mmCIF file of C-alpha atoms in Angstrom:
data_model
loop_
_atom_site.group_PDB
_atom_site.id
_atom_site.type_symbol
_atom_site.label_atom_id
_atom_site.label_comp_id
_atom_site.label_asym_id
_atom_site.label_seq_id
_atom_site.Cartn_x
_atom_site.Cartn_y
_atom_site.Cartn_z
ATOM 1 C CA MET A 27 -39.911 -2.047 -7.865
ATOM 2 C CA THR A 28 -36.328 -2.253 -9.129
ATOM 3 C CA THR A 29 -35.127 0.229 -6.509
ATOM 4 C CA TYR A 30 -36.896 -1.735 -3.784
ATOM 5 C CA ILE A 31 -35.311 -5.014 -4.916
ATOM 6 C CA LEU A 32 -31.848 -3.426 -4.903
ATOM 7 C CA ARG A 33 -32.404 -2.046 -1.391
ATOM 8 C CA ARG A 34 -33.536 -5.449 -0.163
ATOM 9 C CA LEU A 35 -30.526 -7.146 -1.725
ATOM 10 C CA LEU A 36 -28.215 -4.687 0.036
ATOM 11 C CA LEU A 37 -30.100 -5.215 3.297
ATOM 12 C CA MET A 38 -29.383 -8.959 3.087
ATOM 13 C CA ILE A 39 -25.692 -8.287 3.802
ATOM 14 C CA PRO A 40 -26.056 -6.891 7.369
ATOM 15 C CA THR A 41 -28.878 -9.345 8.061
ATOM 16 C CA LEU A 42 -26.688 -12.320 7.176
ATOM 17 C CA LEU A 43 -23.813 -10.835 9.167
ATOM 18 C CA GLY A 44 -26.050 -10.469 12.203
ATOM 19 C CA ILE A 45 -27.343 -14.034 11.951
ATOM 20 C CA MET A 46 -23.852 -15.470 11.561
ATOM 21 C CA LEU A 47 -22.455 -13.302 14.383
ATOM 22 C CA VAL A 48 -25.117 -14.460 16.852
ATOM 23 C CA SER A 49 -24.695 -18.099 15.803
ATOM 24 C CA PHE A 50 -20.919 -17.897 16.024
ATOM 25 C CA ALA A 51 -21.114 -16.289 19.478
ATOM 26 C CA ILE A 52 -23.439 -19.012 20.757
ATOM 27 C CA ILE A 53 -21.098 -21.726 19.500
ATOM 28 C CA GLN A 54 -18.231 -20.227 21.528
ATOM 29 C CA PHE A 55 -20.075 -21.081 24.743
ATOM 30 C CA VAL A 56 -21.410 -24.523 23.807
ATOM 31 C CA PRO A 57 -19.644 -27.268 25.797
ATOM 32 C CA GLY A 58 -18.415 -30.500 24.282
ATOM 33 C CA GLY A 59 -16.769 -29.149 21.138
ATOM 34 C CA PRO A 60 -14.592 -31.071 18.683
ATOM 35 C CA VAL A 61 -11.410 -30.627 20.758
ATOM 36 C CA GLU A 62 -13.053 -32.105 23.835
ATOM 37 C CA ARG A 63 -14.479 -34.904 21.713
ATOM 38 C CA MET A 64 -11.042 -35.745 20.351
ATOM 39 C CA ILE A 65 -9.543 -35.584 23.859
ATOM 40 C CA ALA A 66 -12.157 -38.072 25.067
ATOM 41 C CA GLU A 67 -11.300 -40.329 22.131
ATOM 42 C CA LEU A 68 -7.614 -40.019 22.956
ATOM 43 C CA GLN A 69 -8.162 -40.907 26.580
ATOM 44 C CA GLY A 70 -10.110 -43.981 25.563
ATOM 45 C CA ASN A 71 -7.894 -45.099 22.680
ATOM 46 C CA GLY A 72 -4.515 -43.482 23.332
ATOM 47 C CA THR A 73 -1.903 -44.781 20.903
ATOM 48 C CA GLU A 74 -4.122 -45.221 17.848
ATOM 49 C CA ALA A 75 -5.886 -41.891 18.247
ATOM 50 C CA THR A 76 -2.626 -40.068 18.867
ATOM 51 C CA ALA A 77 -1.186 -41.507 15.685
ATOM 52 C CA ARG A 78 -4.143 -40.074 13.791
ATOM 53 C CA ILE A 79 -3.368 -36.587 15.054
ATOM 54 C CA GLY A 80 0.373 -36.310 15.371
ATOM 55 C CA GLY A 81 1.751 -39.419 13.741
ATOM 56 C CA GLY A 82 2.666 -40.856 17.169
ATOM 57 C CA SER A 83 5.619 -38.525 17.606
ATOM 58 C CA GLY A 84 6.497 -35.048 18.812
ATOM 59 C CA ALA A 85 4.019 -33.403 21.110
ATOM 60 C CA GLY A 86 1.538 -36.203 20.824
ATOM 61 C CA GLY A 87 3.932 -39.046 21.529
ATOM 62 C CA ASP A 88 4.049 -38.796 25.320
ATOM 63 C CA PHE A 89 0.693 -37.232 26.072
ATOM 64 C CA SER A 90 -0.065 -39.372 29.124
ATOM 65 C CA THR A 91 3.287 -39.879 30.779
ATOM 66 C CA SER A 92 4.771 -36.483 31.582
ATOM 67 C CA SER A 93 4.148 -35.142 35.082
ATOM 68 C CA ALA A 94 4.813 -31.622 33.776
ATOM 69 C CA ALA A 95 2.192 -32.171 31.092
ATOM 70 C CA THR A 96 -0.240 -33.352 33.750
ATOM 71 C CA ALA A 97 0.235 -30.206 35.759
ATOM 72 C CA ALA A 98 -0.108 -28.059 32.665
ATOM 73 C CA GLY A 99 -3.147 -29.959 31.442
ATOM 74 C CA GLN A 100 -4.993 -29.315 34.694
ATOM 75 C CA GLY A 101 -5.141 -25.641 33.768
ATOM 76 C CA SER A 102 -6.620 -26.301 30.346
ATOM 77 C CA GLN A 103 -10.048 -25.000 29.371
ATOM 78 C CA TYR A 104 -11.030 -28.434 28.033
ATOM 79 C CA ARG A 105 -12.598 -31.122 30.174
ATOM 80 C CA GLY A 106 -10.651 -34.366 30.334
ATOM 81 C CA SER A 107 -7.395 -32.757 29.248
ATOM 82 C CA GLN A 108 -5.545 -33.615 32.451
ATOM 83 C CA GLY A 109 -2.373 -35.482 31.639
ATOM 84 C CA LEU A 110 -2.090 -34.199 28.072
ATOM 85 C CA ASP A 111 0.883 -32.232 26.814
ATOM 86 C CA PRO A 112 -0.184 -28.586 26.305
ATOM 87 C CA ASP A 113 1.666 -28.571 22.982
ATOM 88 C CA PHE A 114 -0.527 -31.442 21.898
ATOM 89 C CA ILE A 115 -3.649 -29.485 22.972
ATOM 90 C CA LYS A 116 -2.422 -26.587 20.831
ATOM 91 C CA GLU A 117 -1.968 -28.991 17.932
ATOM 92 C CA LEU A 118 -5.590 -30.096 18.313
ATOM 93 C CA GLU A 119 -6.758 -26.466 18.452
ATOM 94 C CA ALA A 120 -4.804 -25.659 15.286
ATOM 95 C CA MET A 121 -6.316 -28.655 13.515
ATOM 96 C CA TYR A 122 -9.831 -27.358 14.198
ATOM 97 C CA GLY A 123 -8.955 -23.689 13.689
ATOM 98 C CA PHE A 124 -9.270 -22.729 17.370
ATOM 99 C CA ASP A 125 -5.702 -21.460 17.631
ATOM 100 C CA LYS A 126 -6.794 -17.968 16.509
ATOM 101 C CA PRO A 127 -8.730 -15.369 18.511
ATOM 102 C CA ALA A 128 -12.518 -15.583 18.183
ATOM 103 C CA TYR A 129 -12.817 -12.324 16.240
ATOM 104 C CA GLU A 130 -10.189 -13.488 13.747
ATOM 105 C CA GLN A 131 -12.015 -16.799 13.320
ATOM 106 C CA PHE A 132 -15.254 -14.926 12.631
ATOM 107 C CA PHE A 133 -13.852 -12.534 10.041
ATOM 108 C CA LEU A 134 -12.051 -15.392 8.317
ATOM 109 C CA MET A 135 -15.319 -17.322 8.207
ATOM 110 C CA VAL A 136 -17.183 -14.315 6.754
ATOM 111 C CA SER A 137 -14.553 -13.718 4.078
ATOM 112 C CA ASN A 138 -14.718 -17.381 3.093
ATOM 113 C CA TYR A 139 -18.532 -17.381 3.046
ATOM 114 C CA LEU A 140 -18.541 -14.427 0.661
ATOM 115 C CA ARG A 141 -16.763 -16.752 -1.806
ATOM 116 C CA PHE A 142 -19.087 -19.634 -0.837
ATOM 117 C CA ASP A 143 -16.152 -21.419 0.736
ATOM 118 C CA LEU A 144 -17.964 -23.047 3.662
ATOM 119 C CA GLY A 145 -14.972 -25.002 4.923
ATOM 120 C CA GLU A 146 -14.718 -28.730 5.513
ATOM 121 C CA SER A 147 -16.558 -31.025 7.878
ATOM 122 C CA TYR A 148 -14.656 -32.040 11.005
ATOM 123 C CA TYR A 149 -15.736 -35.656 10.800
ATOM 124 C CA ARG A 150 -16.429 -36.243 7.105
ATOM 125 C CA ASP A 151 -13.749 -36.081 4.470
ATOM 126 C CA ILE A 152 -15.706 -33.632 2.320
ATOM 127 C CA GLY A 153 -16.271 -29.891 1.993
ATOM 128 C CA VAL A 154 -19.409 -28.419 3.567
ATOM 129 C CA LEU A 155 -20.696 -26.999 0.276
ATOM 130 C CA ASP A 156 -20.208 -30.348 -1.453
ATOM 131 C CA LEU A 157 -21.946 -32.045 1.459
ATOM 132 C CA VAL A 158 -24.911 -29.660 1.267
ATOM 133 C CA LEU A 159 -25.186 -30.137 -2.503
ATOM 134 C CA GLU A 160 -25.018 -33.897 -2.003
ATOM 135 C CA LYS A 161 -27.955 -33.842 0.441
ATOM 136 C CA MET A 162 -29.916 -31.149 -1.387
ATOM 137 C CA PRO A 163 -31.833 -33.387 -3.865
ATOM 138 C CA VAL A 164 -33.570 -35.266 -1.053
ATOM 139 C CA SER A 165 -34.675 -32.119 0.778
ATOM 140 C CA ILE A 166 -35.705 -30.371 -2.441
ATOM 141 C CA SER A 167 -37.762 -33.391 -3.441
ATOM 142 C CA LEU A 168 -39.568 -33.489 -0.102
ATOM 143 C CA GLY A 169 -39.937 -29.728 0.374
ATOM 144 C CA LEU A 170 -40.895 -28.752 -3.174
ATOM 145 C CA TRP A 171 -43.434 -31.480 -3.870
ATOM 146 C CA SER A 172 -44.950 -31.319 -0.382
ATOM 147 C CA THR A 173 -45.367 -27.550 -0.539
ATOM 148 C CA LEU A 174 -46.810 -27.694 -4.055
ATOM 149 C CA ILE A 175 -49.333 -30.403 -3.157
ATOM 150 C CA ILE A 176 -50.287 -28.674 0.106
ATOM 151 C CA TYR A 177 -51.024 -25.425 -1.728
ATOM 152 C CA LEU A 178 -52.886 -27.193 -4.548
ATOM 153 C CA ILE A 179 -55.129 -28.876 -1.971
ATOM 154 C CA SER A 180 -55.469 -26.138 0.637
ATOM 155 C CA ILE A 181 -56.314 -23.117 -1.506
ATOM 156 C CA PRO A 182 -59.239 -24.643 -3.476
ATOM 157 C CA LEU A 183 -60.472 -26.419 -0.344
ATOM 158 C CA GLY A 184 -60.269 -23.234 1.723
ATOM 159 C CA ILE A 185 -62.158 -21.264 -0.932
ATOM 160 C CA LYS A 186 -64.818 -23.972 -1.124
ATOM 161 C CA LYS A 187 -65.208 -23.977 2.655
ATOM 162 C CA ALA A 188 -65.569 -20.180 2.700
ATOM 163 C CA VAL A 189 -68.282 -20.279 0.043
ATOM 164 C CA LYS A 190 -70.073 -23.151 1.831
ATOM 165 C CA ASP A 191 -69.496 -21.735 5.317
ATOM 166 C CA GLY A 192 -71.780 -23.415 7.873
ATOM 167 C CA GLU A 193 -73.102 -25.984 5.397
ATOM 168 C CA ALA A 194 -72.626 -29.751 5.506
ATOM 169 C CA PHE A 195 -69.500 -29.677 3.317
ATOM 170 C CA ASP A 196 -67.816 -27.166 5.620
ATOM 171 C CA ILE A 197 -68.645 -29.181 8.736
ATOM 172 C CA TRP A 198 -67.457 -32.616 7.616
ATOM 173 C CA SER A 199 -64.383 -31.243 5.857
ATOM 174 C CA SER A 200 -63.447 -29.332 9.035
ATOM 175 C CA ALA A 201 -63.700 -32.567 11.016
ATOM 176 C CA ALA A 202 -61.344 -34.297 8.562
ATOM 177 C CA ILE A 203 -58.939 -31.337 8.663
ATOM 178 C CA PHE A 204 -58.771 -31.260 12.450
ATOM 179 C CA ILE A 205 -58.119 -35.001 12.582
ATOM 180 C CA GLY A 206 -55.271 -34.591 10.098
ATOM 181 C CA TYR A 207 -53.904 -31.632 12.055
ATOM 182 C CA ALA A 208 -53.989 -33.610 15.307
ATOM 183 C CA ILE A 209 -51.907 -36.490 13.921
ATOM 184 C CA PRO A 210 -48.159 -35.673 13.841
ATOM 185 C CA SER A 211 -46.509 -36.325 10.500
ATOM 186 C CA PHE A 212 -44.140 -38.921 11.956
ATOM 187 C CA MET A 213 -47.072 -40.872 13.459
ATOM 188 C CA PHE A 214 -48.847 -40.858 10.143
ATOM 189 C CA ALA A 215 -45.591 -41.961 8.483
ATOM 190 C CA ILE A 216 -45.384 -44.964 10.808
ATOM 191 C CA LEU A 217 -49.020 -45.788 10.047
ATOM 192 C CA LEU A 218 -48.336 -45.636 6.308
ATOM 193 C CA ILE A 219 -45.351 -47.963 6.717
ATOM 194 C CA ILE A 220 -47.409 -50.471 8.697
ATOM 195 C CA VAL A 221 -50.209 -50.479 6.139
ATOM 196 C CA PHE A 222 -48.493 -49.936 2.784
ATOM 197 C CA ALA A 223 -44.753 -50.693 3.131
ATOM 198 C CA GLY A 224 -44.739 -54.304 4.242
ATOM 199 C CA GLY A 225 -45.213 -53.531 7.915
ATOM 200 C CA ARG A 226 -48.274 -55.760 8.329
ATOM 201 C CA TYR A 227 -50.805 -55.518 5.522
ATOM 202 C CA PHE A 228 -49.598 -54.481 2.054
ATOM 203 C CA ASP A 229 -46.156 -54.252 0.492
ATOM 204 C CA LEU A 230 -46.831 -51.659 -2.188
ATOM 205 C CA PHE A 231 -44.183 -48.984 -1.596
ATOM 206 C CA PRO A 232 -40.455 -48.997 -0.746
ATOM 207 C CA LEU A 233 -39.429 -48.439 2.844
ATOM 208 C CA ARG A 234 -36.202 -46.501 2.356
ATOM 209 C CA GLY A 235 -34.249 -44.335 -0.058
ATOM 210 C CA LEU A 236 -35.172 -41.934 -2.834
ATOM 211 C CA VAL A 237 -34.451 -44.279 -5.746
ATOM 212 C CA SER A 238 -33.998 -48.011 -6.279
ATOM 213 C CA ASP A 239 -30.785 -49.898 -6.933
ATOM 214 C CA GLY A 240 -29.828 -49.752 -10.604
ATOM 215 C CA PHE A 241 -31.527 -46.380 -11.041
ATOM 216 C CA GLU A 242 -28.795 -45.223 -13.446
ATOM 217 C CA ASP A 243 -29.513 -48.120 -15.810
ATOM 218 C CA MET A 244 -33.230 -47.336 -16.121
ATOM 219 C CA THR A 245 -34.860 -45.428 -18.949
ATOM 220 C CA LEU A 246 -36.051 -41.862 -18.299
ATOM 221 C CA TRP A 247 -39.658 -43.021 -17.919
ATOM 222 C CA GLN A 248 -38.660 -45.798 -15.523
ATOM 223 C CA GLN A 249 -36.559 -43.360 -13.483
ATOM 224 C CA THR A 250 -39.505 -40.960 -13.220
ATOM 225 C CA LEU A 251 -41.843 -43.714 -12.045
ATOM 226 C CA ASP A 252 -39.279 -45.072 -9.593
ATOM 227 C CA TYR A 253 -38.636 -41.609 -8.169
ATOM 228 C CA ALA A 254 -42.368 -40.939 -7.738
ATOM 229 C CA TRP A 255 -42.867 -44.417 -6.238
ATOM 230 C CA HIS A 256 -40.342 -43.709 -3.488
ATOM 231 C CA LEU A 257 -41.841 -40.289 -2.719
ATOM 232 C CA VAL A 258 -45.473 -41.349 -2.267
ATOM 233 C CA LEU A 259 -45.340 -42.312 1.419
ATOM 234 C CA PRO A 260 -43.014 -39.585 2.787
ATOM 235 C CA ILE A 261 -44.845 -36.821 0.925
ATOM 236 C CA ALA A 262 -48.234 -38.196 1.981
ATOM 237 C CA ALA A 263 -47.063 -38.101 5.602
ATOM 238 C CA MET A 264 -45.923 -34.467 5.276
ATOM 239 C CA VAL A 265 -48.998 -33.287 3.377
ATOM 240 C CA ILE A 266 -51.561 -34.767 5.790
ATOM 241 C CA SER A 267 -50.340 -32.628 8.664
ATOM 242 C CA GLY A 268 -49.358 -29.593 6.607
ATOM 243 C CA PHE A 269 -52.487 -28.708 4.660
ATOM 244 C CA ALA A 270 -54.795 -28.169 7.649
ATOM 245 C CA GLY A 271 -53.405 -24.825 8.788
ATOM 246 C CA LEU A 272 -53.194 -23.378 5.280
ATOM 247 C CA THR A 273 -56.745 -24.521 4.478
ATOM 248 C CA MET A 274 -58.179 -22.735 7.509
ATOM 249 C CA LEU A 275 -56.046 -19.660 6.803
ATOM 250 C CA THR A 276 -57.399 -19.519 3.249
ATOM 251 C CA LYS A 277 -60.975 -19.990 4.424
ATOM 252 C CA ASN A 278 -60.774 -17.268 7.082
ATOM 253 C CA SER A 279 -59.049 -14.891 4.682
ATOM 254 C CA PHE A 280 -61.830 -15.308 2.115
ATOM 255 C CA LEU A 281 -64.535 -14.986 4.781
ATOM 256 C CA ASP A 282 -63.023 -11.657 5.855
ATOM 257 C CA GLU A 283 -63.259 -10.344 2.296
ATOM 258 C CA ILE A 284 -66.638 -11.784 1.253
ATOM 259 C CA ASN A 285 -68.714 -9.387 3.377
ATOM 260 C CA LYS A 286 -66.780 -6.223 2.569
ATOM 261 C CA GLN A 287 -68.422 -3.299 0.796
ATOM 262 C CA TYR A 288 -66.622 -3.706 -2.545
ATOM 263 C CA VAL A 289 -67.916 -7.298 -2.806
ATOM 264 C CA LEU A 290 -71.483 -6.212 -2.124
ATOM 265 C CA THR A 291 -71.102 -3.474 -4.745
ATOM 266 C CA ALA A 292 -69.813 -5.958 -7.321
ATOM 267 C CA ARG A 293 -72.736 -8.269 -6.677
ATOM 268 C CA ALA A 294 -75.177 -5.340 -6.909
ATOM 269 C CA LYS A 295 -73.800 -4.590 -10.375
ATOM 270 C CA GLY A 296 -74.931 -8.033 -11.488
ATOM 271 C CA LEU A 297 -71.530 -9.725 -11.730
ATOM 272 C CA SER A 298 -71.571 -13.499 -11.519
ATOM 273 C CA GLU A 299 -70.528 -15.165 -8.249
ATOM 274 C CA HIS A 300 -67.569 -16.796 -9.982
ATOM 275 C CA ARG A 301 -66.349 -13.427 -11.318
ATOM 276 C CA VAL A 302 -66.808 -11.753 -7.927
ATOM 277 C CA LEU A 303 -64.964 -14.561 -6.182
ATOM 278 C CA TYR A 304 -61.958 -14.890 -8.475
ATOM 279 C CA LYS A 305 -61.748 -11.395 -9.976
ATOM 280 C CA HIS A 306 -62.269 -9.258 -6.879
ATOM 281 C CA ILE A 307 -61.933 -11.341 -3.715
ATOM 282 C CA PHE A 308 -59.126 -13.671 -4.750
ATOM 283 C CA ARG A 309 -56.237 -11.216 -5.043
ATOM 284 C CA ASN A 310 -57.064 -9.541 -1.720
ATOM 285 C CA ALA A 311 -57.649 -12.760 0.191
ATOM 286 C CA MET A 312 -54.535 -14.425 -1.198
ATOM 287 C CA LEU A 313 -52.155 -11.779 0.139
ATOM 288 C CA ILE A 314 -51.996 -13.321 3.604
ATOM 289 C CA VAL A 315 -51.553 -16.790 2.090
ATOM 290 C CA ILE A 316 -48.673 -15.570 -0.070
ATOM 291 C CA ALA A 317 -47.105 -13.864 2.934
ATOM 292 C CA GLY A 318 -46.766 -17.202 4.689
ATOM 293 C CA PHE A 319 -45.216 -19.054 1.751
ATOM 294 C CA PRO A 320 -41.483 -18.503 2.521
ATOM 295 C CA SER A 321 -41.764 -19.634 6.135
ATOM 296 C CA ALA A 322 -43.998 -22.560 5.155
ATOM 297 C CA PHE A 323 -41.607 -23.695 2.438
ATOM 298 C CA LEU A 324 -38.517 -23.463 4.624
ATOM 299 C CA ALA A 325 -40.272 -25.198 7.532
ATOM 300 C CA ILE A 326 -41.205 -28.124 5.291
ATOM 301 C CA PHE A 327 -37.869 -27.998 3.505
ATOM 302 C CA PHE A 328 -35.772 -28.242 6.660
ATOM 303 C CA THR A 329 -37.350 -28.844 10.070
ATOM 304 C CA GLY A 330 -40.556 -30.454 8.825
ATOM 305 C CA SER A 331 -38.718 -33.170 6.946
ATOM 306 C CA LEU A 332 -36.307 -34.176 9.730
ATOM 307 C CA LEU A 333 -38.309 -37.019 11.246
ATOM 308 C CA ILE A 334 -39.599 -38.069 7.834
ATOM 309 C CA GLU A 335 -36.007 -38.360 6.602
ATOM 310 C CA VAL A 336 -35.137 -40.508 9.612
ATOM 311 C CA ILE A 337 -38.186 -42.779 9.329
ATOM 312 C CA PHE A 338 -37.819 -43.367 5.594
ATOM 313 C CA SER A 339 -33.988 -43.427 5.624
ATOM 314 C CA LEU A 340 -33.745 -40.339 3.412
ATOM 315 C CA ASP A 341 -30.360 -38.666 3.820
ATOM 316 C CA GLY A 342 -31.267 -34.993 3.389
ATOM 317 C CA LEU A 343 -30.422 -31.611 4.879
ATOM 318 C CA GLY A 344 -32.711 -31.971 7.879
ATOM 319 C CA LEU A 345 -30.924 -35.101 9.043
ATOM 320 C CA LEU A 346 -27.548 -33.547 8.188
ATOM 321 C CA GLY A 347 -28.225 -30.464 10.313
ATOM 322 C CA TYR A 348 -29.431 -32.523 13.263
ATOM 323 C CA GLU A 349 -26.441 -34.879 13.185
ATOM 324 C CA SER A 350 -24.051 -31.938 12.836
ATOM 325 C CA ILE A 351 -25.438 -30.248 15.956
ATOM 326 C CA ILE A 352 -25.239 -33.472 17.939
ATOM 327 C CA ASN A 353 -21.654 -34.114 16.774
ATOM 328 C CA ARG A 354 -20.585 -30.452 17.203
ATOM 329 C CA ASP A 355 -19.556 -30.352 13.554
ATOM 330 C CA TYR A 356 -19.445 -26.550 13.569
ATOM 331 C CA PRO A 357 -18.487 -25.933 9.913
ATOM 332 C CA VAL A 358 -21.528 -27.944 8.797
ATOM 333 C CA VAL A 359 -23.798 -26.266 11.372
ATOM 334 C CA LEU A 360 -22.754 -22.747 10.364
ATOM 335 C CA GLY A 361 -22.584 -23.603 6.653
ATOM 336 C CA THR A 362 -26.111 -25.023 6.515
ATOM 337 C CA LEU A 363 -27.378 -22.113 8.637
ATOM 338 C CA TYR A 364 -25.810 -19.677 6.172
ATOM 339 C CA ILE A 365 -27.435 -21.452 3.214
ATOM 340 C CA PHE A 366 -30.863 -21.536 4.837
ATOM 341 C CA SER A 367 -30.645 -17.922 6.004
ATOM 342 C CA LEU A 368 -29.766 -16.849 2.487
ATOM 343 C CA MET A 369 -32.608 -18.941 1.079
ATOM 344 C CA GLY A 370 -35.024 -17.426 3.593
ATOM 345 C CA LEU A 371 -34.079 -13.873 2.642
ATOM 346 C CA ILE A 372 -34.377 -14.651 -1.065
ATOM 347 C CA MET A 373 -37.763 -16.311 -0.544
ATOM 348 C CA THR A 374 -38.962 -13.243 1.353
ATOM 349 C CA LEU A 375 -37.940 -11.036 -1.558
ATOM 350 C CA ILE A 376 -39.726 -13.353 -3.985
ATOM 351 C CA ARG A 377 -42.819 -13.123 -1.781
ATOM 352 C CA ASP A 378 -42.819 -9.326 -2.098
ATOM 353 C CA VAL A 379 -42.504 -9.546 -5.880
ATOM 354 C CA VAL A 380 -45.432 -11.970 -5.999
ATOM 355 C CA TYR A 381 -47.368 -9.549 -3.782
ATOM 356 C CA VAL A 382 -47.127 -6.944 -6.525
ATOM 357 C CA MET A 383 -48.054 -9.481 -9.212
ATOM 358 C CA VAL A 384 -51.181 -10.459 -7.272
ATOM 359 C CA ASP A 385 -52.143 -6.905 -6.353
ATOM 360 C CA PRO A 386 -50.525 -4.149 -8.480
ATOM 361 C CA ARG A 387 -51.870 -1.530 -6.071
ATOM 362 C CA ILE A 388 -49.065 -2.402 -3.641
ATOM 363 C CA ASP A 389 -46.091 -0.108 -4.064
ATOM 364 C CA PHE A 390 -43.075 -1.157 -2.010
ATOM 365 C CA GLU A 391 -40.955 1.629 -3.450
ATOM 366 C CA ALA A 392 -43.155 4.173 -1.668
ATOM 367 C CA ARG A 393 -42.274 2.558 1.667
ATOM 368 C CA GLU A 394 -39.180 2.413 3.786
ATOM 369 C CA VAL A 395 -37.536 -1.030 3.833
#
C-alpha cells in the first residue's frame, strides 16, 4: 500500500499541472478581464481613477486628450480603450501581470503555487491564501457537518430499507425521500427562514452569520451553543436534499449483495441475520458508498453551499469563488481552483485507503495506477 500511495502522490503533480494549464488557457480567452474593467472605470470616472493608477501624472495624466493616443488606442486589444495613451495601457497590464507572455505568466504562477504563494486579489487588499483561510471556517462548518449528518442518516436508513424492501416502512420512507429530493436546498432554506427565523411564524434561529456579536467574550460552552444555534437552519437545508441520493444508493447496494451466493451460504450455516448483514454484506455493499465520498464532500463543501451561503449571509468559499468569477478576479479564481483540486486528489487517495480498511482483499499495489 505504501508504494501505491507514493505513486499516487507523484501522479498528483501532472494532474494538478494539467488542471491549472487548462484553466489558465480558458482565462486567456475570457472577455471582460481586469484591464477592461479598469478602463471602463477610467472612462466613467477619469481623474479620480487615473490618480489611483498613476498618481495623476506621467502616462496616465493625459489619457483622454492626445489625438496620437486616440489613434494608438484604437488598435488596442481591449474594448473601450480608444483615447487612452498606450503607455498607460501598458501600465495597467503591468499592474495586473499581463505585461509578460502567457507562457511566462503560467510558469511563474506554477512556481509560486509550489510554495503556496497564490498571489493577491485584484480587488481586495489581501493575499489569496489569506483570503481562502479567512473564508475556510464557514465552508468547513457547512461541508463537514452536512456530510457527517447525511452519512449518519443515509447509511442506516438505506440498510433498513434494503432489509424491509417492499414492506410498509420502505414504501412510506421512499415517499418522504423523493419529496425531500424534489425540493431544492435553497427552497427549503427559504421555507425554514419563513417558519423558524422570524419570517412569519417563529423567531427561534438567527437569520445570518456563523456566530453572534460578542462571540469572543462568551465562555467555551456558550460559544459551542451559539455556533450550533447558527448552523441548525443552513445545515438542515443542505441535509434535506442531500441524503436522498445516498440513501437510495446504500439501499440498492445492499439489495445487490443480499441475494448473492455467499450470503445464502452464510445463512445456511446458521449465522444470525445481524451477523450476516454487518459481518459479510456490509463491507462489500459499502464500497460503492465509500467511492462516492470525495465527490459528495467536495460538492457539499463548495458548490452545494453556494446558495445556502447567500441566503444565510455566510461568507464562505462558495460565495468567494462565485464573486471572483463574476468580478474576473483571476488570482482568486485560480487559487481557489488549485486548493480544491488538491483537496479532491487527496480525498480520492483517502478513499482508496479506506477501501482497503473496509475490504482487505483489495490490493491496489497489484494494479497499475
